[in-house]
Amino acid sequence: MKILSVIGARPQFIKAAPLSKELRKKFKEVLVHTGQHYDYGMSPIFFQELSIPQPDYNLGVGSGSHAQQTGQMIASLEKVLEKEKPNMVLVYGDTNSTIAAALVAAKLPIPIAHVESGLRSFNRDMPEEINRVVTDHLSQLLFCPTETAAENLRQEGITRGIHNVGDVMYDALIFYKKLAEQKSEILKNLILKPKSYLFATIHRAENTDKEAKVENIFQAFGESAEVIILPIHPRTKKMLKQFKIKTPRNVRIIEPLGYLDSLQLQSNAKKVLTDSGGIQKEAYLLKVPCITLRNETEWVETVKDGWNVLVGSDKSKIIKAINDSRPRKNQSKHYGYGSSSKKITNIIEEYLRNNA
Ligand code: UD1
C-alpha cells in the first residue's frame, strides 16, 4: 500500500518527522515537498536536524499570492498523483500546501487523511481557516488533536472518519526535547541564562501586514523591562523594513531557528509571546506561560487551563500580560500521550484494509 504525504511549510516538517517514521514501518511512503518554504532556515535545516527522509518530489513552488501559490501547487500535484497512484493522500494542518493537495486528491478521487483536523478559530479572514474547513470537508480520515476539534467537526455535520488521536506535535516534542537538551548550544551562543528572557515569534499576515499592529506590538515589547529574543520570519523582516519600525533595544532579533534551538529557547524562557498556533501549544506542553498576539485561538485548552492569554495587538494588554506573575493551574492531557503517530498509522491501515 502506498501513502503519498504532502508537506511544504515549517510546522508540517515537524509533524511529518514522527509520523513518517511510523508510516514507513507499514507502508511505502512517497514524500512530496511543495516548496512553499524554501530558505535554509525555513526548510532544509528541519530535514537535517529531524532526520526526515529527503522528499521524493520537490515542486519548487515558492512564494506568491494565495491564488498563484495554490494554483501552481494544484497543477504540479495533479501530475505527481496521477503518476504515483497512491492508495491515500496524507495532508497536515492548514497551509496552502494542505488545501492544494486535498483539492487534487478529492477530484481524482483518492481518499484523504487530514492530520490536525477540526481546529477552528471561527475567523474566516484567516487564510488558514479557509484551508482547514475545505480540507476537513474533503477528507475521509479526520485526525483530530483534541476533543474540542472532534466536536467542531460534529457541529459542522461531519459524522464519519473522526478520530481524536492526540497531537502529533506532542510526539515530536517528547522525542526531540531530549536531543535539543543534548545538542542545542543556543543559550550559550546568545549568552542567555535560563528564565532570564522572553521568547517571541510573529509571522501571521493579520499582524505583520498592518502597520498599526506591528507598531503596537513593538512598542509594548520596548516598554517592558524584559530581554526579548525574536527569531524573525522573512515576512516580518520585510514588513519591519517597509514600515520603518525601529527595533527596541531590549529586543534581540535573530535569524529563524531550527526545531532543536527553538525548543531549547522556549523551554528556558520565562514566557513566550507568539501568534503561531504550534508555539502556543509547545509552550503549554513545556509548562511555559504563553501570551498570544491574536484575538482568538484554535488551542482553547491552553487558555482554559490558565497557561495562555489572548491579547491581540493591544499594547496595554501585552504589557499587563508580560508583568502578570500569577501561578498557573494544573494541566490536563488534552493533547494525548505522545502516541499519536502510532494511532494514525493503525487507523489508516484498518481503513485501507476495509476499503481496498
Ligand atoms: C505559512 C502558513 C501558515 C503557517 C506558516 C508556518 C499559509 C496560508 N500559511 O505561513 O499557516 O503557520 O506557514 O510558518 O499557508 N518567505 C521567505 N522564505 C521562505 C518562505 C517564505 O522569504 O522560505 C517569505 C515570502 O516573502 C513569503 C512570506 O514569507 O511571501 C510568507 O510565506 P508563506 O509560505 O506564504 O506563508 P507563511 O506566513 O510562512
mmCIF file of C-alpha atoms in Angstrom, residues 170-315:
data_model
loop_
_atom_site.group_PDB
_atom_site.id
_atom_site.type_symbol
_atom_site.label_atom_id
_atom_site.label_comp_id
_atom_site.label_asym_id
_atom_site.label_seq_id
_atom_site.Cartn_x
_atom_site.Cartn_y
_atom_site.Cartn_z
ATOM 1 C CA TYR A 170 3.443 16.187 21.188
ATOM 2 C CA ASP A 171 5.090 13.037 19.760
ATOM 3 C CA ALA A 172 7.720 15.277 18.145
ATOM 4 C CA LEU A 173 8.244 17.324 21.293
ATOM 5 C CA ILE A 174 8.798 14.293 23.525
ATOM 6 C CA PHE A 175 11.300 12.772 21.099
ATOM 7 C CA TYR A 176 13.272 15.892 20.170
ATOM 8 C CA LYS A 177 13.316 17.677 23.546
ATOM 9 C CA LYS A 178 15.983 15.314 24.860
ATOM 10 C CA LEU A 179 18.002 15.793 21.679
ATOM 11 C CA ALA A 180 17.629 19.577 21.994
ATOM 12 C CA GLU A 181 18.962 19.458 25.563
ATOM 13 C CA GLN A 182 21.981 17.466 24.399
ATOM 14 C CA LYS A 183 22.743 19.222 21.134
ATOM 15 C CA SER A 184 21.499 22.805 21.174
ATOM 16 C CA GLU A 185 24.062 25.460 22.053
ATOM 17 C CA ILE A 186 21.691 28.354 21.537
ATOM 18 C CA LEU A 187 21.701 29.570 25.181
ATOM 19 C CA LYS A 188 25.495 29.606 25.214
ATOM 20 C CA ASN A 189 25.700 31.261 21.793
ATOM 21 C CA LEU A 190 23.280 34.022 22.752
ATOM 22 C CA ILE A 191 24.818 34.320 26.262
ATOM 23 C CA LEU A 192 21.479 33.735 27.979
ATOM 24 C CA LYS A 193 20.734 32.281 31.406
ATOM 25 C CA PRO A 194 17.625 30.077 31.799
ATOM 26 C CA LYS A 195 14.490 32.047 32.734
ATOM 27 C CA SER A 196 16.175 35.415 32.107
ATOM 28 C CA TYR A 197 14.362 36.317 28.872
ATOM 29 C CA LEU A 198 11.115 36.095 26.901
ATOM 30 C CA PHE A 199 10.876 34.202 23.604
ATOM 31 C CA ALA A 200 8.793 35.836 20.838
ATOM 32 C CA THR A 201 7.639 34.954 17.308
ATOM 33 C CA ILE A 202 5.423 36.956 14.938
ATOM 34 C CA HIS A 203 4.512 35.807 11.442
ATOM 35 C CA ARG A 204 0.743 35.943 10.843
ATOM 36 C CA ALA A 205 -0.311 38.197 7.986
ATOM 37 C CA GLU A 206 -3.111 39.562 10.194
ATOM 38 C CA ASN A 207 -0.359 41.103 12.399
ATOM 39 C CA THR A 208 2.602 41.669 10.082
ATOM 40 C CA ASP A 209 0.712 43.338 7.247
ATOM 41 C CA LYS A 210 -0.924 46.051 9.396
ATOM 42 C CA GLU A 211 1.414 48.890 10.342
ATOM 43 C CA ALA A 212 -0.542 49.920 13.471
ATOM 44 C CA LYS A 213 -0.482 46.349 14.816
ATOM 45 C CA VAL A 214 3.241 45.840 14.258
ATOM 46 C CA GLU A 215 3.901 49.240 15.843
ATOM 47 C CA ASN A 216 1.763 48.450 18.914
ATOM 48 C CA ILE A 217 3.434 45.104 19.426
ATOM 49 C CA PHE A 218 6.965 46.511 19.174
ATOM 50 C CA GLN A 219 6.107 49.492 21.399
ATOM 51 C CA ALA A 220 4.759 47.115 24.038
ATOM 52 C CA PHE A 221 7.917 44.996 23.768
ATOM 53 C CA GLY A 222 10.055 48.143 24.092
ATOM 54 C CA GLU A 223 8.205 49.349 27.189
ATOM 55 C CA SER A 224 8.637 46.062 29.017
ATOM 56 C CA ALA A 225 11.643 45.586 31.240
ATOM 57 C CA GLU A 226 12.474 42.175 29.760
ATOM 58 C CA VAL A 227 15.042 40.906 27.279
ATOM 59 C CA ILE A 228 13.045 39.561 24.332
ATOM 60 C CA ILE A 229 14.552 37.088 21.849
ATOM 61 C CA LEU A 230 12.788 37.203 18.484
ATOM 62 C CA PRO A 231 13.735 34.807 15.653
ATOM 63 C CA ILE A 232 12.366 36.631 12.665
ATOM 64 C CA HIS A 233 10.134 35.213 9.926
ATOM 65 C CA PRO A 234 11.086 36.571 6.460
ATOM 66 C CA ARG A 235 7.741 38.314 6.034
ATOM 67 C CA THR A 236 8.025 40.095 9.394
ATOM 68 C CA LYS A 237 11.538 41.242 8.475
ATOM 69 C CA LYS A 238 10.240 42.641 5.192
ATOM 70 C CA MET A 239 7.339 44.469 6.861
ATOM 71 C CA LEU A 240 9.504 46.000 9.638
ATOM 72 C CA LYS A 241 11.660 47.486 6.889
ATOM 73 C CA GLN A 242 8.677 48.632 4.852
ATOM 74 C CA PHE A 243 7.001 50.336 7.854
ATOM 75 C CA LYS A 244 10.394 51.739 9.001
ATOM 76 C CA ILE A 245 9.824 50.386 12.512
ATOM 77 C CA LYS A 246 12.900 50.541 14.746
ATOM 78 C CA THR A 247 13.617 47.564 16.956
ATOM 79 C CA PRO A 248 13.615 48.498 20.670
ATOM 80 C CA ARG A 249 16.943 47.953 22.452
ATOM 81 C CA ASN A 250 15.685 45.133 24.676
ATOM 82 C CA VAL A 251 14.509 43.134 21.636
ATOM 83 C CA ARG A 252 17.158 40.889 20.074
ATOM 84 C CA ILE A 253 16.251 39.903 16.546
ATOM 85 C CA ILE A 254 17.890 36.689 15.366
ATOM 86 C CA GLU A 255 17.640 34.550 12.218
ATOM 87 C CA PRO A 256 14.880 31.874 12.003
ATOM 88 C CA LEU A 257 15.718 28.858 14.173
ATOM 89 C CA GLY A 258 15.652 25.146 13.605
ATOM 90 C CA TYR A 259 13.404 22.988 15.783
ATOM 91 C CA LEU A 260 16.015 21.980 18.375
ATOM 92 C CA ASP A 261 17.151 25.546 19.126
ATOM 93 C CA SER A 262 13.553 26.698 19.124
ATOM 94 C CA LEU A 263 12.562 24.040 21.697
ATOM 95 C CA GLN A 264 15.583 24.849 23.835
ATOM 96 C CA LEU A 265 14.912 28.605 23.810
ATOM 97 C CA GLN A 266 11.220 28.088 24.526
ATOM 98 C CA SER A 267 11.650 25.695 27.395
ATOM 99 C CA ASN A 268 14.137 28.011 29.125
ATOM 100 C CA ALA A 269 12.125 31.201 28.575
ATOM 101 C CA LYS A 270 10.249 32.997 31.355
ATOM 102 C CA LYS A 271 7.335 33.446 28.968
ATOM 103 C CA VAL A 272 6.516 33.056 25.299
ATOM 104 C CA LEU A 273 4.906 35.726 23.091
ATOM 105 C CA THR A 274 3.547 34.445 19.783
ATOM 106 C CA ASP A 275 0.928 34.483 17.045
ATOM 107 C CA SER A 276 1.814 30.938 15.962
ATOM 108 C CA GLY A 277 -0.515 28.032 16.717
ATOM 109 C CA GLY A 278 2.144 25.395 17.260
ATOM 110 C CA ILE A 279 4.174 27.536 19.625
ATOM 111 C CA GLN A 280 1.169 28.237 21.891
ATOM 112 C CA LYS A 281 0.803 24.533 22.369
ATOM 113 C CA GLU A 282 4.514 23.826 22.678
ATOM 114 C CA ALA A 283 4.685 26.453 25.426
ATOM 115 C CA TYR A 284 1.817 24.705 27.245
ATOM 116 C CA LEU A 285 3.457 21.287 26.971
ATOM 117 C CA LEU A 286 6.777 22.757 28.146
ATOM 118 C CA LYS A 287 4.923 24.473 31.034
ATOM 119 C CA VAL A 288 5.948 27.986 29.995
ATOM 120 C CA PRO A 289 3.228 30.687 30.231
ATOM 121 C CA CYS A 290 2.198 31.987 26.807
ATOM 122 C CA ILE A 291 0.918 35.378 25.633
ATOM 123 C CA THR A 292 -0.855 35.075 22.292
ATOM 124 C CA LEU A 293 -0.749 38.072 19.965
ATOM 125 C CA ARG A 294 -4.147 37.220 18.459
ATOM 126 C CA ASN A 295 -7.775 37.682 19.450
ATOM 127 C CA GLU A 296 -8.746 34.049 19.092
ATOM 128 C CA THR A 297 -7.038 30.676 19.273
ATOM 129 C CA GLU A 298 -7.652 27.175 17.988
ATOM 130 C CA TRP A 299 -5.916 25.799 21.101
ATOM 131 C CA VAL A 300 -8.615 26.849 23.566
ATOM 132 C CA GLU A 301 -7.493 24.322 26.224
ATOM 133 C CA THR A 302 -4.296 26.312 26.825
ATOM 134 C CA VAL A 303 -6.396 29.373 27.700
ATOM 135 C CA LYS A 304 -8.949 27.461 29.802
ATOM 136 C CA ASP A 305 -6.143 25.983 31.896
ATOM 137 C CA GLY A 306 -4.708 29.461 32.520
ATOM 138 C CA TRP A 307 -1.401 28.933 30.663
ATOM 139 C CA ASN A 308 -2.239 31.155 27.696
ATOM 140 C CA VAL A 309 -3.801 34.603 27.416
ATOM 141 C CA LEU A 310 -5.136 36.279 24.257
ATOM 142 C CA VAL A 311 -4.029 39.898 23.940
ATOM 143 C CA GLY A 312 -4.235 40.642 20.186
ATOM 144 C CA SER A 313 -2.024 43.610 19.350
ATOM 145 C CA ASP A 314 -3.289 45.706 22.290
ATOM 146 C CA LYS A 315 -0.295 47.467 23.825
#
